PDB file of C-alpha atoms in Angstrom:
ATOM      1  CA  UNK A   1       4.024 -10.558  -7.984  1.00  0.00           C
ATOM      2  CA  UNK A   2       3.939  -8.543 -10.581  1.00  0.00           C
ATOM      3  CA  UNK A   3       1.118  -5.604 -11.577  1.00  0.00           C
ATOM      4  CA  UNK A   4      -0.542  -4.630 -14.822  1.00  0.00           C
ATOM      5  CA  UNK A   5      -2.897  -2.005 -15.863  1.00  0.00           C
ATOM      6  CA  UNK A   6      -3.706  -2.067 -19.248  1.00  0.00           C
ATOM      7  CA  UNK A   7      -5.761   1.371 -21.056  1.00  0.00           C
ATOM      8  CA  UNK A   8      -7.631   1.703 -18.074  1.00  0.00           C
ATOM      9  CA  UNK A   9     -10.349   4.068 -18.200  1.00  0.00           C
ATOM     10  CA  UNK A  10     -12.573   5.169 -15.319  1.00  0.00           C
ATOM     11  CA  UNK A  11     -15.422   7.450 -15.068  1.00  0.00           C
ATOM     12  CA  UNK A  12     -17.547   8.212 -11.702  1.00  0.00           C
ATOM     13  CA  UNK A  13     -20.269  10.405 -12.257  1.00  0.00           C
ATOM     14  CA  UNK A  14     -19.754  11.343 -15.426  1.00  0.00           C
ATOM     15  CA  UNK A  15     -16.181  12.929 -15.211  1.00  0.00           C
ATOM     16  CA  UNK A  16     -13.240  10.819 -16.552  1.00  0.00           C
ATOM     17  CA  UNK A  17     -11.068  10.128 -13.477  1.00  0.00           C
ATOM     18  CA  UNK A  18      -8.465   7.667 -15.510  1.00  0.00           C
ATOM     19  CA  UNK A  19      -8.513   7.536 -19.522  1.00  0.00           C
ATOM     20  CA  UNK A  20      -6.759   4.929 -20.948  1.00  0.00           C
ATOM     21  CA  UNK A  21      -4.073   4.561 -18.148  1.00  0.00           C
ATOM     22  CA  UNK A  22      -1.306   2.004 -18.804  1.00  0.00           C
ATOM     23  CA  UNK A  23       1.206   1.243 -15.216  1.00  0.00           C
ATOM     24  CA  UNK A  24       2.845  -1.900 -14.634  1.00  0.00           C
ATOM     25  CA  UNK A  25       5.018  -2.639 -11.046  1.00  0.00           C
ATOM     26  CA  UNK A  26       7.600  -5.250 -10.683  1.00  0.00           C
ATOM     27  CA  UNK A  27       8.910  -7.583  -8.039  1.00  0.00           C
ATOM     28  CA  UNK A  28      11.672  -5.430  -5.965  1.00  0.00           C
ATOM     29  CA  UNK A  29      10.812  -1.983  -6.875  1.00  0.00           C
ATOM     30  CA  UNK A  30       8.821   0.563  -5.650  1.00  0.00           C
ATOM     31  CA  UNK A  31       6.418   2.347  -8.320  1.00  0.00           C
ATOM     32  CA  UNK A  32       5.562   5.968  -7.052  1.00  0.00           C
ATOM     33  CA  UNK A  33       2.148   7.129  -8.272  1.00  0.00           C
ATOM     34  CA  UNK A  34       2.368  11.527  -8.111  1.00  0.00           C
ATOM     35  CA  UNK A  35       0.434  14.340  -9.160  1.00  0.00           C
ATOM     36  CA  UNK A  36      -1.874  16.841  -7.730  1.00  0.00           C
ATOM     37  CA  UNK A  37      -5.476  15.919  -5.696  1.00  0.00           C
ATOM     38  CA  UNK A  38      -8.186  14.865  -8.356  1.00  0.00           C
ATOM     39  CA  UNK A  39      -4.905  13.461 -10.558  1.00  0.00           C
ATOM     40  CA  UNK A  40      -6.411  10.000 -10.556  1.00  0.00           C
ATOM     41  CA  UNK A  41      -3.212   8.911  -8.503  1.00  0.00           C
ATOM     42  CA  UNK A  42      -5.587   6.753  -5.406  1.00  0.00           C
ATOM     43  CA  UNK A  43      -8.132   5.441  -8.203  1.00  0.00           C
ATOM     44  CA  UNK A  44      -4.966   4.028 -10.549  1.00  0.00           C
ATOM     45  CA  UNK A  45      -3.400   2.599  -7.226  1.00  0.00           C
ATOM     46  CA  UNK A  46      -6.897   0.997  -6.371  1.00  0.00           C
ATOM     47  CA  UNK A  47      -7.187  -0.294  -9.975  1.00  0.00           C
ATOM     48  CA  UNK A  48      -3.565  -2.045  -9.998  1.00  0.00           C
ATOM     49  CA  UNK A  49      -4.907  -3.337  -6.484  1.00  0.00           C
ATOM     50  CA  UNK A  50      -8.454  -4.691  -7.487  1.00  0.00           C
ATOM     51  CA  UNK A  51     -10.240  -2.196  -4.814  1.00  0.00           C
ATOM     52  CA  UNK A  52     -12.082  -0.346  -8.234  1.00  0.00           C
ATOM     53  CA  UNK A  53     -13.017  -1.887 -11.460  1.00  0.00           C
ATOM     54  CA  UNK A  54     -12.335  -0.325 -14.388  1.00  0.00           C
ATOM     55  CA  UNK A  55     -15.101   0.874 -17.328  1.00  0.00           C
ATOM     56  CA  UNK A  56     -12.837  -0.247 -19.874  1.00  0.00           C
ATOM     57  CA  UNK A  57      -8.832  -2.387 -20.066  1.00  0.00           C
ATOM     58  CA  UNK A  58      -7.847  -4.785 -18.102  1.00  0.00           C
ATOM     59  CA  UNK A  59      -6.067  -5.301 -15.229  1.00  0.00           C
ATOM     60  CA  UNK A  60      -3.069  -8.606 -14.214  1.00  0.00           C
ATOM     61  CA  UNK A  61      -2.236  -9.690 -11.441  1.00  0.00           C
ATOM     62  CA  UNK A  62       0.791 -12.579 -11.327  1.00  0.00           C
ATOM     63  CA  UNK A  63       0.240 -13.113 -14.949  1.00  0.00           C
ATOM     64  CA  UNK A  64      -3.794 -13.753 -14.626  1.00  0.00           C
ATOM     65  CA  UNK A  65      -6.383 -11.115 -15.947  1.00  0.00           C
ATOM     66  CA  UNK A  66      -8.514 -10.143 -12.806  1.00  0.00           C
ATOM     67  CA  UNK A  67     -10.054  -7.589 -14.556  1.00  0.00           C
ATOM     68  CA  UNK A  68     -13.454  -9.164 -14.060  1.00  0.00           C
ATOM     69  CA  UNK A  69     -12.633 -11.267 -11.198  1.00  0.00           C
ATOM     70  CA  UNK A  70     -15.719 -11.405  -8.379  1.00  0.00           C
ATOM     71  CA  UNK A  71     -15.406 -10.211  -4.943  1.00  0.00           C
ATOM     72  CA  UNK A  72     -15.099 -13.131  -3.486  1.00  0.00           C
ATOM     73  CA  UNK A  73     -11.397 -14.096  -5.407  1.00  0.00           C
ATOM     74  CA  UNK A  74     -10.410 -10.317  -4.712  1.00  0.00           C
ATOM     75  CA  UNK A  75     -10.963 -11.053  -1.339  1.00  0.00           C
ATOM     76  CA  UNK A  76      -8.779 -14.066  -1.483  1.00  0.00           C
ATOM     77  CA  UNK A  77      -6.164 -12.182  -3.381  1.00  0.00           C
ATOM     78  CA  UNK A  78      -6.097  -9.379  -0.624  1.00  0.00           C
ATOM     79  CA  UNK A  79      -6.331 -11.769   1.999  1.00  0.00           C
ATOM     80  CA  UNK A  80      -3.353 -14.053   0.650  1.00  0.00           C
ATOM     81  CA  UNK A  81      -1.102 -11.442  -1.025  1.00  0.00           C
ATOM     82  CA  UNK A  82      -1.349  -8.180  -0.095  1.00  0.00           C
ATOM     83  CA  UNK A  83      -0.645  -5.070   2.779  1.00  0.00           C
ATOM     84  CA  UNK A  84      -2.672  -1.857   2.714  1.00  0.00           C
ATOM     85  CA  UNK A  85      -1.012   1.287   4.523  1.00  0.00           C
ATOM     86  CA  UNK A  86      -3.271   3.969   4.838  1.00  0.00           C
ATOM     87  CA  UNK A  87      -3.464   7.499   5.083  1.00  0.00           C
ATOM     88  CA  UNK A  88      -6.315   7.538   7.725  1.00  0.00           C
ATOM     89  CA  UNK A  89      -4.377   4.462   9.272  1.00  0.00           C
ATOM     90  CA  UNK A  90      -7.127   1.656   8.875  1.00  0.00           C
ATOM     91  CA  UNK A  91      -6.980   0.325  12.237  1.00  0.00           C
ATOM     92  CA  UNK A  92      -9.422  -0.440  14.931  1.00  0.00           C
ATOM     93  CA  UNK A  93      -9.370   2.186  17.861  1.00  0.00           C
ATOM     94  CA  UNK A  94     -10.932   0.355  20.439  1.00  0.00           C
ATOM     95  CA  UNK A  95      -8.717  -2.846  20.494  1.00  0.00           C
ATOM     96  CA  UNK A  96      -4.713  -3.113  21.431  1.00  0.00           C
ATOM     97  CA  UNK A  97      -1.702  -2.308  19.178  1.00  0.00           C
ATOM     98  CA  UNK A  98      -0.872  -6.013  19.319  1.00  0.00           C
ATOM     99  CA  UNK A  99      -4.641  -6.994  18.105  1.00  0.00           C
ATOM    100  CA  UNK A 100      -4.367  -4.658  14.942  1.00  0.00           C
ATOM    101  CA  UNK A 101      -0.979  -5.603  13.583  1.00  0.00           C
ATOM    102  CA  UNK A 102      -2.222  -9.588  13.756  1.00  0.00           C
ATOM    103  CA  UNK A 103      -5.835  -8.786  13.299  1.00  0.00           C
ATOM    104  CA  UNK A 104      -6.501 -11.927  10.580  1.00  0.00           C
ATOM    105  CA  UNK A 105      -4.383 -14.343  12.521  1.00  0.00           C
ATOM    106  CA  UNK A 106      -6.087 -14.882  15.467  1.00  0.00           C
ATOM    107  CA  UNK A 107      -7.287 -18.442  16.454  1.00  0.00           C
ATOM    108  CA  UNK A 108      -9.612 -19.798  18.659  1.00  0.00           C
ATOM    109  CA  UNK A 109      -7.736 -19.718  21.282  1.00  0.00           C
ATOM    110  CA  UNK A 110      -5.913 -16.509  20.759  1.00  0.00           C
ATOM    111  CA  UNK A 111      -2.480 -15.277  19.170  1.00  0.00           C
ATOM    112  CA  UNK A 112      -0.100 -18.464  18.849  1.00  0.00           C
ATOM    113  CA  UNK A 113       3.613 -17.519  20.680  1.00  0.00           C
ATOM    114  CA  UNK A 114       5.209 -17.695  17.229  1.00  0.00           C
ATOM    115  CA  UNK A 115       3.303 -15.088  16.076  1.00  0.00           C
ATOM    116  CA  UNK A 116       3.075 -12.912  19.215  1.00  0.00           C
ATOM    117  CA  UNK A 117       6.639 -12.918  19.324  1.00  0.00           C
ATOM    118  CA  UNK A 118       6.802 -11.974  15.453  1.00  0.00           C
ATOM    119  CA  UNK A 119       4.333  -8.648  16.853  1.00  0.00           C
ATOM    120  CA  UNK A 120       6.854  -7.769  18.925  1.00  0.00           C
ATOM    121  CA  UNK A 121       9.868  -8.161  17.022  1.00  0.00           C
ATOM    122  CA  UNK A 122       7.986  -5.834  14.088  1.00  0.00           C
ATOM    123  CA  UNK A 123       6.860  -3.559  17.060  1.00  0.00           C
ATOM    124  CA  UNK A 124      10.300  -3.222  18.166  1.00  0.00           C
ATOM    125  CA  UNK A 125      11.343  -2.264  14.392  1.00  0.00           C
ATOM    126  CA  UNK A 126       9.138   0.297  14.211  1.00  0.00           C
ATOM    127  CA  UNK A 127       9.787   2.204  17.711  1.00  0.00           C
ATOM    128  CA  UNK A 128       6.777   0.576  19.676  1.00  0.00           C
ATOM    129  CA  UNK A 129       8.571  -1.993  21.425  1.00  0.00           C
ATOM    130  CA  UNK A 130       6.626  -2.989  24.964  1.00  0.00           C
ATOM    131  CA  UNK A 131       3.321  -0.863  23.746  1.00  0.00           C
ATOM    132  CA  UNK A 132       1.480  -3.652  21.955  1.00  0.00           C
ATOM    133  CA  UNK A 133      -1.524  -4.110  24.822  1.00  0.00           C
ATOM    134  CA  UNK A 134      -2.003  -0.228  24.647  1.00  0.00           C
ATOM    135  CA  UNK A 135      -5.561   1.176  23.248  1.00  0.00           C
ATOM    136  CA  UNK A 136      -4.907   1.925  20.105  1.00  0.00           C
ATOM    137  CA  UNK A 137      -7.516   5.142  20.540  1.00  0.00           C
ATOM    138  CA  UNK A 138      -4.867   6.545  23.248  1.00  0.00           C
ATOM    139  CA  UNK A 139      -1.804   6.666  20.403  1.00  0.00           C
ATOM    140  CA  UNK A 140      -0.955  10.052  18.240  1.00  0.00           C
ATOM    141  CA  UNK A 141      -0.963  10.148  14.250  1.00  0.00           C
ATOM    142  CA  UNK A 142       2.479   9.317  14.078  1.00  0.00           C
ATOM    143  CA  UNK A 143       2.404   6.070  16.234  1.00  0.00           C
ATOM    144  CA  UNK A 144      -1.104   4.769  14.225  1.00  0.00           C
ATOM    145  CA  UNK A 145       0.377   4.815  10.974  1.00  0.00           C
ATOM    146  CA  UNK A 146       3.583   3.159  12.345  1.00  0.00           C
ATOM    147  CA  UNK A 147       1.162   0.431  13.808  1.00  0.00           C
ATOM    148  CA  UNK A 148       0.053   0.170   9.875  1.00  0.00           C
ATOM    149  CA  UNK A 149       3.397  -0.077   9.357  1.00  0.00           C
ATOM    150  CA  UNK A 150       4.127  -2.769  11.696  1.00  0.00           C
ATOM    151  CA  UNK A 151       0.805  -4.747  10.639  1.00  0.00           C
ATOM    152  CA  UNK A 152       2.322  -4.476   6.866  1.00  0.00           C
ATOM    153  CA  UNK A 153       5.703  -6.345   8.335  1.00  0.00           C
ATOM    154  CA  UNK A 154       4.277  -8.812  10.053  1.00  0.00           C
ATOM    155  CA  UNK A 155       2.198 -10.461   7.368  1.00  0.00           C
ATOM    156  CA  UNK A 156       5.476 -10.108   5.022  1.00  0.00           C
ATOM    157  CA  UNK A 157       2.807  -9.794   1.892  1.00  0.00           C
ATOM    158  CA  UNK A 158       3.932  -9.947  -2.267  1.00  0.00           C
ATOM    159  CA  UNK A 159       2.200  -6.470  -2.637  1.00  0.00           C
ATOM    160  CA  UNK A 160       2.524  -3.569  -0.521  1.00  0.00           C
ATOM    161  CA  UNK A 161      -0.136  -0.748  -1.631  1.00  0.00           C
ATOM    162  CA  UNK A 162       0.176   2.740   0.381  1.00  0.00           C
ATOM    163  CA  UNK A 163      -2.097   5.491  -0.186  1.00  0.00           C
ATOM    164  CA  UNK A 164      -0.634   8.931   0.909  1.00  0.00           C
ATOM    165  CA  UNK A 165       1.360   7.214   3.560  1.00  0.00           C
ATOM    166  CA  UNK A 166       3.132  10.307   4.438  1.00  0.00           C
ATOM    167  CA  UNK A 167       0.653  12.567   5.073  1.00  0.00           C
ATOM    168  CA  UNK A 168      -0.007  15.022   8.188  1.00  0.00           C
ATOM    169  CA  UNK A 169       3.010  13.091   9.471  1.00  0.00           C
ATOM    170  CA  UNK A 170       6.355  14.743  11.119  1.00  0.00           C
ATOM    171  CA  UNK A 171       9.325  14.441   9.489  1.00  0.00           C
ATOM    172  CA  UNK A 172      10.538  11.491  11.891  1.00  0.00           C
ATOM    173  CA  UNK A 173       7.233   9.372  11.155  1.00  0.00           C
ATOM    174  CA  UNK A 174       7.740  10.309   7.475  1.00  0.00           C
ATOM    175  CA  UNK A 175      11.255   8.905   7.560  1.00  0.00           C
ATOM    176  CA  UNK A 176      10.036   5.637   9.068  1.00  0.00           C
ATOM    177  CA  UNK A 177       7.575   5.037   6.723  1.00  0.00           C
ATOM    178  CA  UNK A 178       9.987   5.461   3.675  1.00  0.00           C
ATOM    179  CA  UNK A 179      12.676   3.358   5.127  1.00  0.00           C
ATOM    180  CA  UNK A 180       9.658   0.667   5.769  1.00  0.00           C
ATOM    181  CA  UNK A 181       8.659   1.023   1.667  1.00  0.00           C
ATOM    182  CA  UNK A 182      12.204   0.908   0.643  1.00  0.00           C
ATOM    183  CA  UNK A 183      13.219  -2.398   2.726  1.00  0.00           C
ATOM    184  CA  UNK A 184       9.997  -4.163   1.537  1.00  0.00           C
ATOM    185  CA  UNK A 185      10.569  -3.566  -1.813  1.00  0.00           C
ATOM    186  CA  UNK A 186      14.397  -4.282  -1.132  1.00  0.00           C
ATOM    187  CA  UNK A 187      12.709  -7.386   0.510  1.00  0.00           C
ATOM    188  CA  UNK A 188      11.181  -8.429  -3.183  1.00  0.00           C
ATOM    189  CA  UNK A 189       7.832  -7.143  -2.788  1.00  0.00           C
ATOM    190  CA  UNK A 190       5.605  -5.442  -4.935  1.00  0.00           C
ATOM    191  CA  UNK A 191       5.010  -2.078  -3.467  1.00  0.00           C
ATOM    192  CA  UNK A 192       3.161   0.719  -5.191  1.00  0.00           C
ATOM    193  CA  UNK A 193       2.469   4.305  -3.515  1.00  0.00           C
ATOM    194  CA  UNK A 194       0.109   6.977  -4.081  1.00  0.00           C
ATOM    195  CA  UNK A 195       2.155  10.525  -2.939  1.00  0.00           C
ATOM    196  CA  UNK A 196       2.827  13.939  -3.362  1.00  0.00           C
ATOM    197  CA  UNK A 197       5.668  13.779  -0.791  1.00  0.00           C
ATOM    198  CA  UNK A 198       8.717  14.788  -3.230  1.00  0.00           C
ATOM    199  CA  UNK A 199      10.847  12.728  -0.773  1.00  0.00           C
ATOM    200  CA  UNK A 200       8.574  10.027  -1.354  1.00  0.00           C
ATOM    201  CA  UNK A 201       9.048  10.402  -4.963  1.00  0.00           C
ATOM    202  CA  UNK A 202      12.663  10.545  -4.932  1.00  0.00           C
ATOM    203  CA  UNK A 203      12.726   7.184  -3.040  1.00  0.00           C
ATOM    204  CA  UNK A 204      10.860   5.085  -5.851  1.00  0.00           C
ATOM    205  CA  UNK A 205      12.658   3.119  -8.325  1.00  0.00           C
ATOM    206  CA  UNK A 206       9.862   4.122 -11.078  1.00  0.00           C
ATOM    207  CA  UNK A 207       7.605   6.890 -11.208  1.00  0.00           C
ATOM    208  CA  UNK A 208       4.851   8.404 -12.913  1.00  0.00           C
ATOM    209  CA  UNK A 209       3.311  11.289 -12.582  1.00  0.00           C
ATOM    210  CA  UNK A 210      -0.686  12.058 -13.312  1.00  0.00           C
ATOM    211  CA  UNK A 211      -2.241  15.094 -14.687  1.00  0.00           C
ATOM    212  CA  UNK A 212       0.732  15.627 -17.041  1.00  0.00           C
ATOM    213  CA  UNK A 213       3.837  14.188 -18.956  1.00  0.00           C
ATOM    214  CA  UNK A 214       5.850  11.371 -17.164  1.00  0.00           C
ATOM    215  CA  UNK A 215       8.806  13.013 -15.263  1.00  0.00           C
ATOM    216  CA  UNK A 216      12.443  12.114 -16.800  1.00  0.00           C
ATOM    217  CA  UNK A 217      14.183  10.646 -14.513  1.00  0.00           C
ATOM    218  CA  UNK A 218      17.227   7.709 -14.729  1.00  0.00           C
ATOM    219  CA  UNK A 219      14.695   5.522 -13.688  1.00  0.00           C
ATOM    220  CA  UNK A 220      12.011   3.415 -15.701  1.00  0.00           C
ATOM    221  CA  UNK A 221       8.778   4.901 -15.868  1.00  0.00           C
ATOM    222  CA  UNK A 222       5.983   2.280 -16.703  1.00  0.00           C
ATOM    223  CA  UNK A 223       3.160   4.381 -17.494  1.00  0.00           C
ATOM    224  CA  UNK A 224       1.172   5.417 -20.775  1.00  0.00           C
ATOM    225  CA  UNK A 225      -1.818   7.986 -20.181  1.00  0.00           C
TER     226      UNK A 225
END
């Protein structure tokens, strides 16, 4: 599913945060958004992902403008189409590992075998294999994100958005969770990151990089600011 921002601007109070911002990600690649805090690099990942609206452009998703789409068929877009990975981890501390990686597919009756067996399988992939009735309050840093990470698998989503993924993490976490960004994109999704991890960086397909000139690079770099 492919992403488009089109001369995006976006002020908050004032200050320009994005002026006239042009990204686009692709299908199979992985489109690294860099620069410095206060760059822009969360809001133009939020914009490409419907979580902010912009003051001016517009915004497709799968070849539809959303620009002015209501919250209600944003919902329905995040719900059907996409994974968040977070930087403060997004999960719910007082239920079980195996609650937050299917929170959304949960009947009436409880987690259908299919799908518990899917939870462990992505478990398993990401080093948490036999842990998923654990609190998830009781884990470190490192094992919360790769819970994110293992949520992200198991709904197999078109768009994979990751804000500072990396951070505060050891290098062994960090390594996980670009392996995890590479195979999904390798896997045909959509997946755009927010970073200043240079490894992180290195590991896109295209990159661009706020607060100043696009880096050169071999790679395509689908921005205009």
């Amino acid at each position: 599913m492919q992403l488009r921002a089109d001369g995006v601007s976006i002020v908050i109070d004032g200050k320009s945060v994005l002026k006239s911002a042009t990204a686009q990600a692709e299908p199979g690649r992985m489109l690294v958004l860099a620069g410095k805090s206060g760059s822009g690099k969360t809001t133009l990942l939020n914009v490409l992902g419907l979580l902010s609206r912009t003051d001016a452009g517009t915004v497709v998703v799968g070849g539809q403008d959303a620009t002015k789409w209501n919250d209600a068929r944003r919902r329905r877009f995040w719900r059907d189409h996409v994974a968040f990975v977070f930087q403060d981890y997004g999960l719910i501390d007082e239920s079980s590992v195996e609650y937050n990686v299917t929170v959304g597919r949960r009947g009436l009756f409880g987690l259908r075998q299919p799908d518990r067996e899917r939870a462990d399988q992505v478990l398993s992939h990401v080093l948490l294999s036999g842990r998923g009735k654990e609190q998830t309050a009781r884990l470190s840093g490192g094992e919360k994100q790769r819970v994110g990470l293992a949520r992200a698998m198991f709904r197999g989503a078109d768009v994979v958005l990751a804000d500072e993924p990396t951070a505060s993490l050891d290098r062994r976490n960090r390594e996980l969770v670009i392996n995890f960004l590479i195979e999904e994109a390798r896997r045909g999704a959509t997946v755009v990151v927010a970073t200043h991890d240079e490894d992180l960086m290195a590991a896109g397909d295209d990159l661009i990089l706020l607060g100043g000139e696009p880096t050169p690079s071999q790679r395509d770099s689908h921005l205009s600011v």
